[in-house]
CSV table of N, CA and C and ligand atoms in Angstrom, one decimal:
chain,number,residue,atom,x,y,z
A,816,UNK,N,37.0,-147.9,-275.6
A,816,UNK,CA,36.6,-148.8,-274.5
A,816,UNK,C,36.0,-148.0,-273.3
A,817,UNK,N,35.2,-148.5,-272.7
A,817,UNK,CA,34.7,-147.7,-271.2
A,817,UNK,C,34.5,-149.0,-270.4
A,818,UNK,N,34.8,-148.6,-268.8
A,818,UNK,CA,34.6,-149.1,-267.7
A,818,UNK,C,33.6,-148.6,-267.2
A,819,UNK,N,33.0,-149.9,-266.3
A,819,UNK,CA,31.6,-149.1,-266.0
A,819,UNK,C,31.5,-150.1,-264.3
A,820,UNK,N,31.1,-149.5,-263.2
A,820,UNK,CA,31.2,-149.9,-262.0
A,820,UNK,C,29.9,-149.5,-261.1
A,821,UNK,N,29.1,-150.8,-261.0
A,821,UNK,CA,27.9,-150.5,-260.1
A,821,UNK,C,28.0,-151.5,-258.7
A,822,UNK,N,26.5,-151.2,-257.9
A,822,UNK,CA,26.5,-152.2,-256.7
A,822,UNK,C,24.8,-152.7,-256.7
A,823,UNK,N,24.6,-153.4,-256.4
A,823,UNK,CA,23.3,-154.4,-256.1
A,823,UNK,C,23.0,-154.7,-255.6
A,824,UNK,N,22.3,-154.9,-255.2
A,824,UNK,CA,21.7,-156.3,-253.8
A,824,UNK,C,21.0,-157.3,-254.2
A,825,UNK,N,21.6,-158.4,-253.4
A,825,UNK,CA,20.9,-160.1,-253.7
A,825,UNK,C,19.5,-159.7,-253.1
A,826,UNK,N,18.8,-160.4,-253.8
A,826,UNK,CA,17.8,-160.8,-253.3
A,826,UNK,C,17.3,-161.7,-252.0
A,827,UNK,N,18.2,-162.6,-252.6
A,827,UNK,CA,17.9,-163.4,-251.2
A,827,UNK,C,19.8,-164.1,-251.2
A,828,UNK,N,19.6,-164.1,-249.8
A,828,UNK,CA,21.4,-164.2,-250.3
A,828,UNK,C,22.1,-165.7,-250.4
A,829,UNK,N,23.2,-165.2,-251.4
A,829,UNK,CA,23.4,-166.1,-252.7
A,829,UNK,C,24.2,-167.4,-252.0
A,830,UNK,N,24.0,-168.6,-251.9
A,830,UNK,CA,25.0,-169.9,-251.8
A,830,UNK,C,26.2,-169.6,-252.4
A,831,UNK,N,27.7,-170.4,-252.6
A,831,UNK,CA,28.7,-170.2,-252.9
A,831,UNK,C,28.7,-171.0,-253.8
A,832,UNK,N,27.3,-171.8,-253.8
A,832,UNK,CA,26.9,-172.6,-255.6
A,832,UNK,C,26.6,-171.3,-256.6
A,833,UNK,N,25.4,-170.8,-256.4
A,833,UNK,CA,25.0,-170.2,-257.0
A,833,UNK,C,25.9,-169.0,-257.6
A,834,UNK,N,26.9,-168.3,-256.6
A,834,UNK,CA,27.7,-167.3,-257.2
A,834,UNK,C,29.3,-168.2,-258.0
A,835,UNK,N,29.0,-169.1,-257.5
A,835,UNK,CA,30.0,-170.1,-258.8
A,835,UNK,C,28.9,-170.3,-259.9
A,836,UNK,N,28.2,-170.3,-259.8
A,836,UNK,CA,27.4,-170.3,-261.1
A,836,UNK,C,27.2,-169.2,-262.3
A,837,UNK,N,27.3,-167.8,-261.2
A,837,UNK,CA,27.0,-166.4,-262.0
A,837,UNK,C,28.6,-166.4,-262.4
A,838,UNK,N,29.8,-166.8,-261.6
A,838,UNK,CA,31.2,-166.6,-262.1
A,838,UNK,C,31.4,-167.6,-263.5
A,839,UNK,N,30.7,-168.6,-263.4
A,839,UNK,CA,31.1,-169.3,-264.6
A,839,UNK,C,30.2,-168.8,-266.1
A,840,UNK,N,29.6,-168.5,-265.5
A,840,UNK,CA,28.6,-167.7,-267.3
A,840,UNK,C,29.6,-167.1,-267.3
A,841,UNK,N,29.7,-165.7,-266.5
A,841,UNK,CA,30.2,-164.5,-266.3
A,841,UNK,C,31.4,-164.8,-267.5
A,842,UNK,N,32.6,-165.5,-266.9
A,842,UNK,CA,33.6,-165.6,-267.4
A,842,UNK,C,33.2,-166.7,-268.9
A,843,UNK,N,32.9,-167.3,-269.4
A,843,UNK,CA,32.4,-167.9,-270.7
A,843,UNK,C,31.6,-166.5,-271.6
A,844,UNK,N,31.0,-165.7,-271.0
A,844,UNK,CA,30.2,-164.5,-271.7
A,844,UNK,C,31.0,-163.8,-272.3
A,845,UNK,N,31.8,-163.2,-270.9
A,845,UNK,CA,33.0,-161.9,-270.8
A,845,UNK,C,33.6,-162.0,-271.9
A,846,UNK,N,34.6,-163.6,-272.0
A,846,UNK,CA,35.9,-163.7,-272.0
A,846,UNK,C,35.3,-164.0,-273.8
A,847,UNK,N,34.3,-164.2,-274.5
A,847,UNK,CA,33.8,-164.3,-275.8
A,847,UNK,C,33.6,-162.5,-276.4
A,848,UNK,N,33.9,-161.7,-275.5
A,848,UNK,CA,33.6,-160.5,-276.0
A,848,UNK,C,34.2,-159.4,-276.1
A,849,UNK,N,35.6,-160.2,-275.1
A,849,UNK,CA,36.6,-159.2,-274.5
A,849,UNK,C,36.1,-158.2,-273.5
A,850,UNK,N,35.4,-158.9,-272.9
A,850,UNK,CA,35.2,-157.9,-271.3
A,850,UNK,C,35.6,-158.6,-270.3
A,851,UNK,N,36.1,-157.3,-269.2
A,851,UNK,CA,37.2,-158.4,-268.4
A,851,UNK,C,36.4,-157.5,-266.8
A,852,UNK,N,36.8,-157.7,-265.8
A,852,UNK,CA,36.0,-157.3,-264.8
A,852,UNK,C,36.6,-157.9,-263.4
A,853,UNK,N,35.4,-157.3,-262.4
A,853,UNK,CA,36.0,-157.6,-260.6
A,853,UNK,C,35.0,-157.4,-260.1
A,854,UNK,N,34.4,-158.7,-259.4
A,854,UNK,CA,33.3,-159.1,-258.9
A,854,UNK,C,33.4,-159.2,-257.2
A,855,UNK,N,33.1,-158.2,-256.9
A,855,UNK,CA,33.1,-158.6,-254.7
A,855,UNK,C,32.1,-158.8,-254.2
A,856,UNK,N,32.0,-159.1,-253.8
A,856,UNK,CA,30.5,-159.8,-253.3
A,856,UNK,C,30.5,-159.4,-251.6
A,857,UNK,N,30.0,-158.9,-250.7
A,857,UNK,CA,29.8,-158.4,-249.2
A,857,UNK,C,28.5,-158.8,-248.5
A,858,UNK,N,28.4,-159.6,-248.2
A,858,UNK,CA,26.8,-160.0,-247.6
A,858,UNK,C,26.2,-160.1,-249.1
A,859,UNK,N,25.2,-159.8,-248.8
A,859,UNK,CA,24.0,-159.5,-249.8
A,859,UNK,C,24.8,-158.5,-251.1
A,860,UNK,N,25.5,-157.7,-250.6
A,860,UNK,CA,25.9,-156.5,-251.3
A,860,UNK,C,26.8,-156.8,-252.7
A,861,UNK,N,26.5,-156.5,-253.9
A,861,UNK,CA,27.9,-156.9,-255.3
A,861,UNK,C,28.0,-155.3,-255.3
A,862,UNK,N,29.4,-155.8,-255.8
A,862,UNK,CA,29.5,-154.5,-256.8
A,862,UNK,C,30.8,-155.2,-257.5
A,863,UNK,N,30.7,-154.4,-258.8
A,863,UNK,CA,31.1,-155.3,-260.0
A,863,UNK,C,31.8,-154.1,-260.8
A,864,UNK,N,32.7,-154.0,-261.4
A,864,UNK,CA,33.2,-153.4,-262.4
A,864,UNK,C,33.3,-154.4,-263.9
A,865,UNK,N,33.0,-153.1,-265.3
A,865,UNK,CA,33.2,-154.4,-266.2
A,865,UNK,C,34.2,-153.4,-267.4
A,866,UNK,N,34.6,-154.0,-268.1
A,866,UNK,CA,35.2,-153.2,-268.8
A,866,UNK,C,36.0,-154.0,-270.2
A,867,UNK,N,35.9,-152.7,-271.1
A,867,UNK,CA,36.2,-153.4,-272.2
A,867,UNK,C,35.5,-152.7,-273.9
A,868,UNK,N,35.5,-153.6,-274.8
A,868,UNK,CA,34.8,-152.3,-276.2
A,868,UNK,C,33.6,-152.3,-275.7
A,869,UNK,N,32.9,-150.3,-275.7
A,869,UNK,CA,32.4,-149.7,-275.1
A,869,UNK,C,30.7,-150.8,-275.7
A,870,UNK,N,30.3,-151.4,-276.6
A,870,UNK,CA,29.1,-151.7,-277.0
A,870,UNK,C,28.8,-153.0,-276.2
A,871,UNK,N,29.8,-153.7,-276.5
A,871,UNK,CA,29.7,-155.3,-275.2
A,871,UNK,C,29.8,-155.2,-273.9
A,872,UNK,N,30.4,-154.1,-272.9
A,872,UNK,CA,30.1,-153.7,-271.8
A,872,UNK,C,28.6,-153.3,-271.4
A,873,UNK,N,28.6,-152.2,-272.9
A,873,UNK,CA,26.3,-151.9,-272.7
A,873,UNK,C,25.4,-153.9,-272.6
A,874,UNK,N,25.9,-154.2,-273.1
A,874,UNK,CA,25.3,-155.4,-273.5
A,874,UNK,C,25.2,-156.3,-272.2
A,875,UNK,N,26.3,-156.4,-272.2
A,875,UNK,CA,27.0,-157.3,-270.5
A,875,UNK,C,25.6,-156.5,-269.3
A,876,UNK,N,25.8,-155.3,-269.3
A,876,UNK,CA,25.4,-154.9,-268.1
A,876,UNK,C,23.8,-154.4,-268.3
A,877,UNK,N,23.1,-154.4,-269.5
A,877,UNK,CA,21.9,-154.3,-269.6
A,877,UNK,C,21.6,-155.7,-269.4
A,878,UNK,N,21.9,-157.2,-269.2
A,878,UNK,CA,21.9,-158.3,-268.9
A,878,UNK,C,21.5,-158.5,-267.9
A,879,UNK,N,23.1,-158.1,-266.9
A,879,UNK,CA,22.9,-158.1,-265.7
A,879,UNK,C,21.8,-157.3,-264.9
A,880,UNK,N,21.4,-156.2,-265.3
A,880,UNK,CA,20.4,-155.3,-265.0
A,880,UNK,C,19.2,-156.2,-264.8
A,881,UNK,N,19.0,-156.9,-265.7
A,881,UNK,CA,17.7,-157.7,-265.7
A,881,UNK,C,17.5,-158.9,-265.4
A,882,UNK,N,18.8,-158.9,-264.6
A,882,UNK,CA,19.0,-160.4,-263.8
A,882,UNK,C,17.9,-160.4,-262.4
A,883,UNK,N,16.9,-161.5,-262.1
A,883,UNK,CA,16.0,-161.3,-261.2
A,883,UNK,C,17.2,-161.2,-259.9
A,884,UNK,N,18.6,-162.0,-259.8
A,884,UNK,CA,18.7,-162.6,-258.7
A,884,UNK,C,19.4,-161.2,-257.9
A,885,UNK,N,19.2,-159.9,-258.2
A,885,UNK,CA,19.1,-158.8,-257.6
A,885,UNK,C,18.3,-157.8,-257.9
A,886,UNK,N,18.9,-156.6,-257.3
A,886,UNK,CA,18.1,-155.2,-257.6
A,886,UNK,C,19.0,-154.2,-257.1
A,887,UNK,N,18.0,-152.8,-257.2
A,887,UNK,CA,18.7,-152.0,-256.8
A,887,UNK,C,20.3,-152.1,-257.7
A,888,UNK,N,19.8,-152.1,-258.5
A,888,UNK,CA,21.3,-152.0,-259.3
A,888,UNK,C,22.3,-150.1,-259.6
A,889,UNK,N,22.7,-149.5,-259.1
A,889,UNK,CA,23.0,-148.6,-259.3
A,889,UNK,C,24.1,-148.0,-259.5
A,890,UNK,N,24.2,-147.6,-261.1
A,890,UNK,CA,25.6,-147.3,-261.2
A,890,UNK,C,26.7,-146.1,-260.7
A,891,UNK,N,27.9,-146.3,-260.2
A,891,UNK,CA,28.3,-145.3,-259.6
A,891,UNK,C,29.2,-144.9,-260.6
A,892,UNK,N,29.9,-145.4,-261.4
A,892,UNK,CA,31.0,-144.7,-262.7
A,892,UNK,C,30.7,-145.5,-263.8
A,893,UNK,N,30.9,-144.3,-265.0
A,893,UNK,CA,31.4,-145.1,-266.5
A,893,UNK,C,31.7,-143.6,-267.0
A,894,UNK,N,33.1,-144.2,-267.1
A,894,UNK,CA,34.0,-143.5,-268.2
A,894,UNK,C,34.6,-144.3,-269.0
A,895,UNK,N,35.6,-143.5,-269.7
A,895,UNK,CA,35.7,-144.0,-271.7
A,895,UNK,C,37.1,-144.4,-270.7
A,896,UNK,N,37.6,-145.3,-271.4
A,896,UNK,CA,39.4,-145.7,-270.8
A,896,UNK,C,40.3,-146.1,-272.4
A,897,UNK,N,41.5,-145.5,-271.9
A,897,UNK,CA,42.2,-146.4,-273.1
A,897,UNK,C,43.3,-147.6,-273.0
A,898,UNK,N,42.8,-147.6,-271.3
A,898,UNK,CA,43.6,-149.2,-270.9
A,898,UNK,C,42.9,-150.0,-269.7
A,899,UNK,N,42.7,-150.7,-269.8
A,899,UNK,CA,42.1,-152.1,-269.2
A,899,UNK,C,42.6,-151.9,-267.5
A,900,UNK,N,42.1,-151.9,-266.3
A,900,UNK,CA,42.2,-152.5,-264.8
A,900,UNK,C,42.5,-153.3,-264.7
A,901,UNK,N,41.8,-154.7,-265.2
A,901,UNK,CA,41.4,-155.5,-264.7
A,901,UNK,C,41.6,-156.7,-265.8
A,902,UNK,N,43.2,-156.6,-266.7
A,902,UNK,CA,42.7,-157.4,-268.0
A,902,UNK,C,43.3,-158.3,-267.4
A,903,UNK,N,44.0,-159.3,-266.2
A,903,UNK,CA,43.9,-160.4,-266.2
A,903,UNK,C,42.6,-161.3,-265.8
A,904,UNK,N,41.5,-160.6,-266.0
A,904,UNK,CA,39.9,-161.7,-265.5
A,904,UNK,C,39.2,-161.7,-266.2
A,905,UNK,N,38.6,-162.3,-267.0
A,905,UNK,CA,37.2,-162.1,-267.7
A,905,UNK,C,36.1,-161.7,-266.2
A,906,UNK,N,36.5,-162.2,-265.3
A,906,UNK,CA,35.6,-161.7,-264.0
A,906,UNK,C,36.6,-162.3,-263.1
A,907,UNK,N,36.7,-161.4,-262.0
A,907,UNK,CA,37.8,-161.6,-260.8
A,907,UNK,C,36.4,-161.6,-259.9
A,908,UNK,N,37.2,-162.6,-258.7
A,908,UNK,CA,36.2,-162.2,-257.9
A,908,UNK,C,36.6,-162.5,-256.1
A,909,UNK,N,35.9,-161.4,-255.6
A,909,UNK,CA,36.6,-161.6,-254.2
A,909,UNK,C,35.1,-161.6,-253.2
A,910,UNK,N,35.5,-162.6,-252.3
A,910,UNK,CA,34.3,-162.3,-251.0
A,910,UNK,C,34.3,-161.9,-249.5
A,911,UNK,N,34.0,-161.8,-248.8
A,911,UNK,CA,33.7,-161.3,-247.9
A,911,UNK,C,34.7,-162.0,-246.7
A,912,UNK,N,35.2,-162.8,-247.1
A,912,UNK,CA,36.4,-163.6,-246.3
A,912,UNK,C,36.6,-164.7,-247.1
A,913,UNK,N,38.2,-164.9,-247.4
A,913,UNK,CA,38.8,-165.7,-248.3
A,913,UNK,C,39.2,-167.0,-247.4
A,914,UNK,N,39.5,-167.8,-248.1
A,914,UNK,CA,40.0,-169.4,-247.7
A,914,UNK,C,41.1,-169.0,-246.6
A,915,UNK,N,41.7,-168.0,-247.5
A,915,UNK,CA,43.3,-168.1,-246.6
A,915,UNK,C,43.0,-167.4,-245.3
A,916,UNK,N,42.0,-166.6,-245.4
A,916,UNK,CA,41.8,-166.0,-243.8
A,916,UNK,C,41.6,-164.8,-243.9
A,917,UNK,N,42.5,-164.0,-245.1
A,917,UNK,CA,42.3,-163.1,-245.5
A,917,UNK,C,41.2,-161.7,-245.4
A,918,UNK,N,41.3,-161.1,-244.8
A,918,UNK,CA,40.0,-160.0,-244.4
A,918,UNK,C,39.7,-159.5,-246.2
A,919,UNK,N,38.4,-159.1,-245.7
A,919,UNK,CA,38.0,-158.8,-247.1
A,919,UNK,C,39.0,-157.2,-247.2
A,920,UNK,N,39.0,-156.3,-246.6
A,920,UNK,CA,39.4,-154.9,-247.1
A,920,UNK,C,40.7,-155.3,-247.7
A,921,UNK,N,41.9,-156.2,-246.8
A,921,UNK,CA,43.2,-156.1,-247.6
A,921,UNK,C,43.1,-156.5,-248.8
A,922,UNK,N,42.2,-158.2,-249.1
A,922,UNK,CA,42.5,-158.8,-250.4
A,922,UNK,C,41.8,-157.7,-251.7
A,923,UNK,N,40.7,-156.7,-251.1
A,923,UNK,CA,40.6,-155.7,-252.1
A,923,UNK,C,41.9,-154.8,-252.2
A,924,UNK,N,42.0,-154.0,-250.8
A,924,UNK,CA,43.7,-153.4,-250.8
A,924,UNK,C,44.5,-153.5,-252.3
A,925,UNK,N,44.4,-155.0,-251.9
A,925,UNK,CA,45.9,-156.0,-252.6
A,925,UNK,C,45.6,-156.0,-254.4
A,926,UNK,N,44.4,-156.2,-254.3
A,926,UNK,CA,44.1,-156.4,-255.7
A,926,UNK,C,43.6,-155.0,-256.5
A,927,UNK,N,43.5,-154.0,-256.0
A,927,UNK,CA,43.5,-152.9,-256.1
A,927,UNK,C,44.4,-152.0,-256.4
A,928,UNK,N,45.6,-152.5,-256.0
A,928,UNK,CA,46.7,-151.7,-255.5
A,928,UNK,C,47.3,-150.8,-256.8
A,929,UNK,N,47.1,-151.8,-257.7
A,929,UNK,CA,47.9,-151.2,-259.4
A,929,UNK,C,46.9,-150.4,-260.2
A,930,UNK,N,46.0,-150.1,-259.2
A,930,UNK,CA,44.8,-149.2,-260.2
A,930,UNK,C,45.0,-147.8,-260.0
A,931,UNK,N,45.8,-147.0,-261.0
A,931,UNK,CA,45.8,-145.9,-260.7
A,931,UNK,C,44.8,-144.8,-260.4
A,932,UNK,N,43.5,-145.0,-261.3
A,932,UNK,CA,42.8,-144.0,-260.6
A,932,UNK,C,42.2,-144.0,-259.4
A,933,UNK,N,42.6,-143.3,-258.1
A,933,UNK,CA,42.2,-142.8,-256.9
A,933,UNK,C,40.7,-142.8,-256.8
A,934,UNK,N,40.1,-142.4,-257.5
A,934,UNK,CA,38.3,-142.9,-257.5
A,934,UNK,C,38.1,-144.0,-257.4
A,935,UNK,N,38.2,-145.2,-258.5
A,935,UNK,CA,38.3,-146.4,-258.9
A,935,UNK,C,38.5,-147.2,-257.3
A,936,UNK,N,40.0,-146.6,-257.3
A,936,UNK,CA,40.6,-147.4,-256.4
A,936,UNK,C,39.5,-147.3,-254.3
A,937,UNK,N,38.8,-146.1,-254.7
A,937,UNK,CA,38.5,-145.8,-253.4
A,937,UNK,C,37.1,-146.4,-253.2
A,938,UNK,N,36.3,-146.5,-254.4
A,938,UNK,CA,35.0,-147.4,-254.4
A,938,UNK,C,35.1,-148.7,-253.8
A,939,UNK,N,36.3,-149.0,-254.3
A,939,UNK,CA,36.5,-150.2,-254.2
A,939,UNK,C,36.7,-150.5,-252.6
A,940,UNK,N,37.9,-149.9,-252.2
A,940,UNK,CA,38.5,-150.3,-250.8
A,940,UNK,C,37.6,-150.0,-249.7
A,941,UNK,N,36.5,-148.7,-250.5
A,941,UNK,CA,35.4,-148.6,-249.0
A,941,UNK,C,34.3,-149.4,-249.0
A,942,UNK,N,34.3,-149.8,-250.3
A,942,UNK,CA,33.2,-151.4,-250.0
A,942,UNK,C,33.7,-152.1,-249.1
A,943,UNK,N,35.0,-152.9,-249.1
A,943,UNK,CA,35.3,-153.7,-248.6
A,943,UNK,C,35.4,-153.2,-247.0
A,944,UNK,N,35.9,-152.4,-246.6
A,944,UNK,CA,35.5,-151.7,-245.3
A,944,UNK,C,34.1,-151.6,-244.4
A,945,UNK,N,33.5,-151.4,-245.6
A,945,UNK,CA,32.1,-151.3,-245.3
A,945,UNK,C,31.0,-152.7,-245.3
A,946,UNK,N,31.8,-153.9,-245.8
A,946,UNK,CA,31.5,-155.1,-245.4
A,946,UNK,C,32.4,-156.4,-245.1
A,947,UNK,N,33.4,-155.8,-244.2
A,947,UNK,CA,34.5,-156.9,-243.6
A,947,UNK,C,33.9,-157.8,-242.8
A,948,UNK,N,33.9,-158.6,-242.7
A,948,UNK,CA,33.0,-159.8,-241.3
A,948,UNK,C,33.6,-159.5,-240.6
A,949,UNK,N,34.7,-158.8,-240.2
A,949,UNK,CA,35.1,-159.3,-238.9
A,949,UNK,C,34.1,-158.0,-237.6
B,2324,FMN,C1,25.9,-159.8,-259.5
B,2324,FMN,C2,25.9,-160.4,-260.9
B,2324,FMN,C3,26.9,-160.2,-261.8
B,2324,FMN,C4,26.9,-160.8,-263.1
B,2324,FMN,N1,27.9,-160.6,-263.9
B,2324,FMN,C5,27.9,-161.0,-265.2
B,2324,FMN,C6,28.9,-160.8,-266.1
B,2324,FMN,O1,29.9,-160.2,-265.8
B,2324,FMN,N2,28.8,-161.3,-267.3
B,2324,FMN,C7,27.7,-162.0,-267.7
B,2324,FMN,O2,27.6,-162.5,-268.9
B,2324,FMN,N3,26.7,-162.3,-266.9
B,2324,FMN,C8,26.8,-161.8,-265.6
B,2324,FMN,N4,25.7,-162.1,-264.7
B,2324,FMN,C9,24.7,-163.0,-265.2
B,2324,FMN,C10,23.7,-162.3,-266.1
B,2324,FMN,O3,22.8,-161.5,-265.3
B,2324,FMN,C11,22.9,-163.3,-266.9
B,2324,FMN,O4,22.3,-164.3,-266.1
B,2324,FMN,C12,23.8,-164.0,-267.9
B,2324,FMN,O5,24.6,-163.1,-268.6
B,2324,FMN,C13,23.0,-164.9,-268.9
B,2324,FMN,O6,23.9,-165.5,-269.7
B,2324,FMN,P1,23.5,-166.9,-270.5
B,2324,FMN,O7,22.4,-166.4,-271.4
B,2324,FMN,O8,24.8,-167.3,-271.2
B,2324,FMN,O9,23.1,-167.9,-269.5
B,2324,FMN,C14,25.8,-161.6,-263.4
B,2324,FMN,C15,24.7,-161.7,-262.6
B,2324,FMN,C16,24.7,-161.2,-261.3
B,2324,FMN,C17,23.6,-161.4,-260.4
């Protein structure tokens, strides 16, 4: 299996239709191939981890590569793993301020928290840092 973690930019930025829209493929695609994943979204800004058997991840993410509705796609990790982050989601997904009130950095914090690798875990939390609304 390998994990593989990049970031993007919308093009033009996305309604909360439209990114329910990329969540619902996402999770119908994923969840048929055994890839499981964590979707943040910051302004304009994704970044996405996917993970899962290493040939349906290439597949998944040569997809998304060629999705118009960004750019600038650039990967920051992919390594080989022999256990899953992220296996309760076919796609998890967190935004830039949650319903409950929630700042973006903690509900990454929170959802981060059981991810042992210290890289992983630091991509992650300084996104969210780096696009908190408040
Ligand atoms: C930021 C972003 C993340 C995406 N993540 C996924 C994903 O995890 N899995 C997936 O199948 N498609 C994902 N997509 C959508 C793909 O680019 C593509 O539109 C979709 O896989 C096509 O699937 P379909 O042929 O079933 O409509 C994503 C798109 C964007 C813009």
């Amino acid at each position: 299996m390998q994990r593989l973690l990049y970031i993007s930019t919308a093009r033009t930025p996305l309604t909360q239709a439209e990114i329910d829209d990329i969540l619902r493929t996402s999770r119908r695609n994923n969840a048929a191939v055994a890839v499981t994943g964590l979707l943040v979204v910051g302004g304009r800004r994704f970044m996405q981890a996917l993970e899962g058997p290493t040939e349906a991840v290439e597949r998944v993410y040569q997809r998304i590569c060629a999705d118009p509705r960004h750019f600038a796609v650039v990967m920051l990790a992919r390594e080989t793993i022999e256990r899953r982050r992220f296996d309760d989601w076919a796609m998890g997904y967190r935004a830039g301020a949650d319903p409950s009130g929630t700042e973006l950095p903690e509900v990454i914090r929170s959802l981060t928290a059981t991810i042992e690798d210290p890289t992983l875990r630091a991509y992650f939390t300084s996104f969210g840092d780096l696009h908190a609304k408040s």
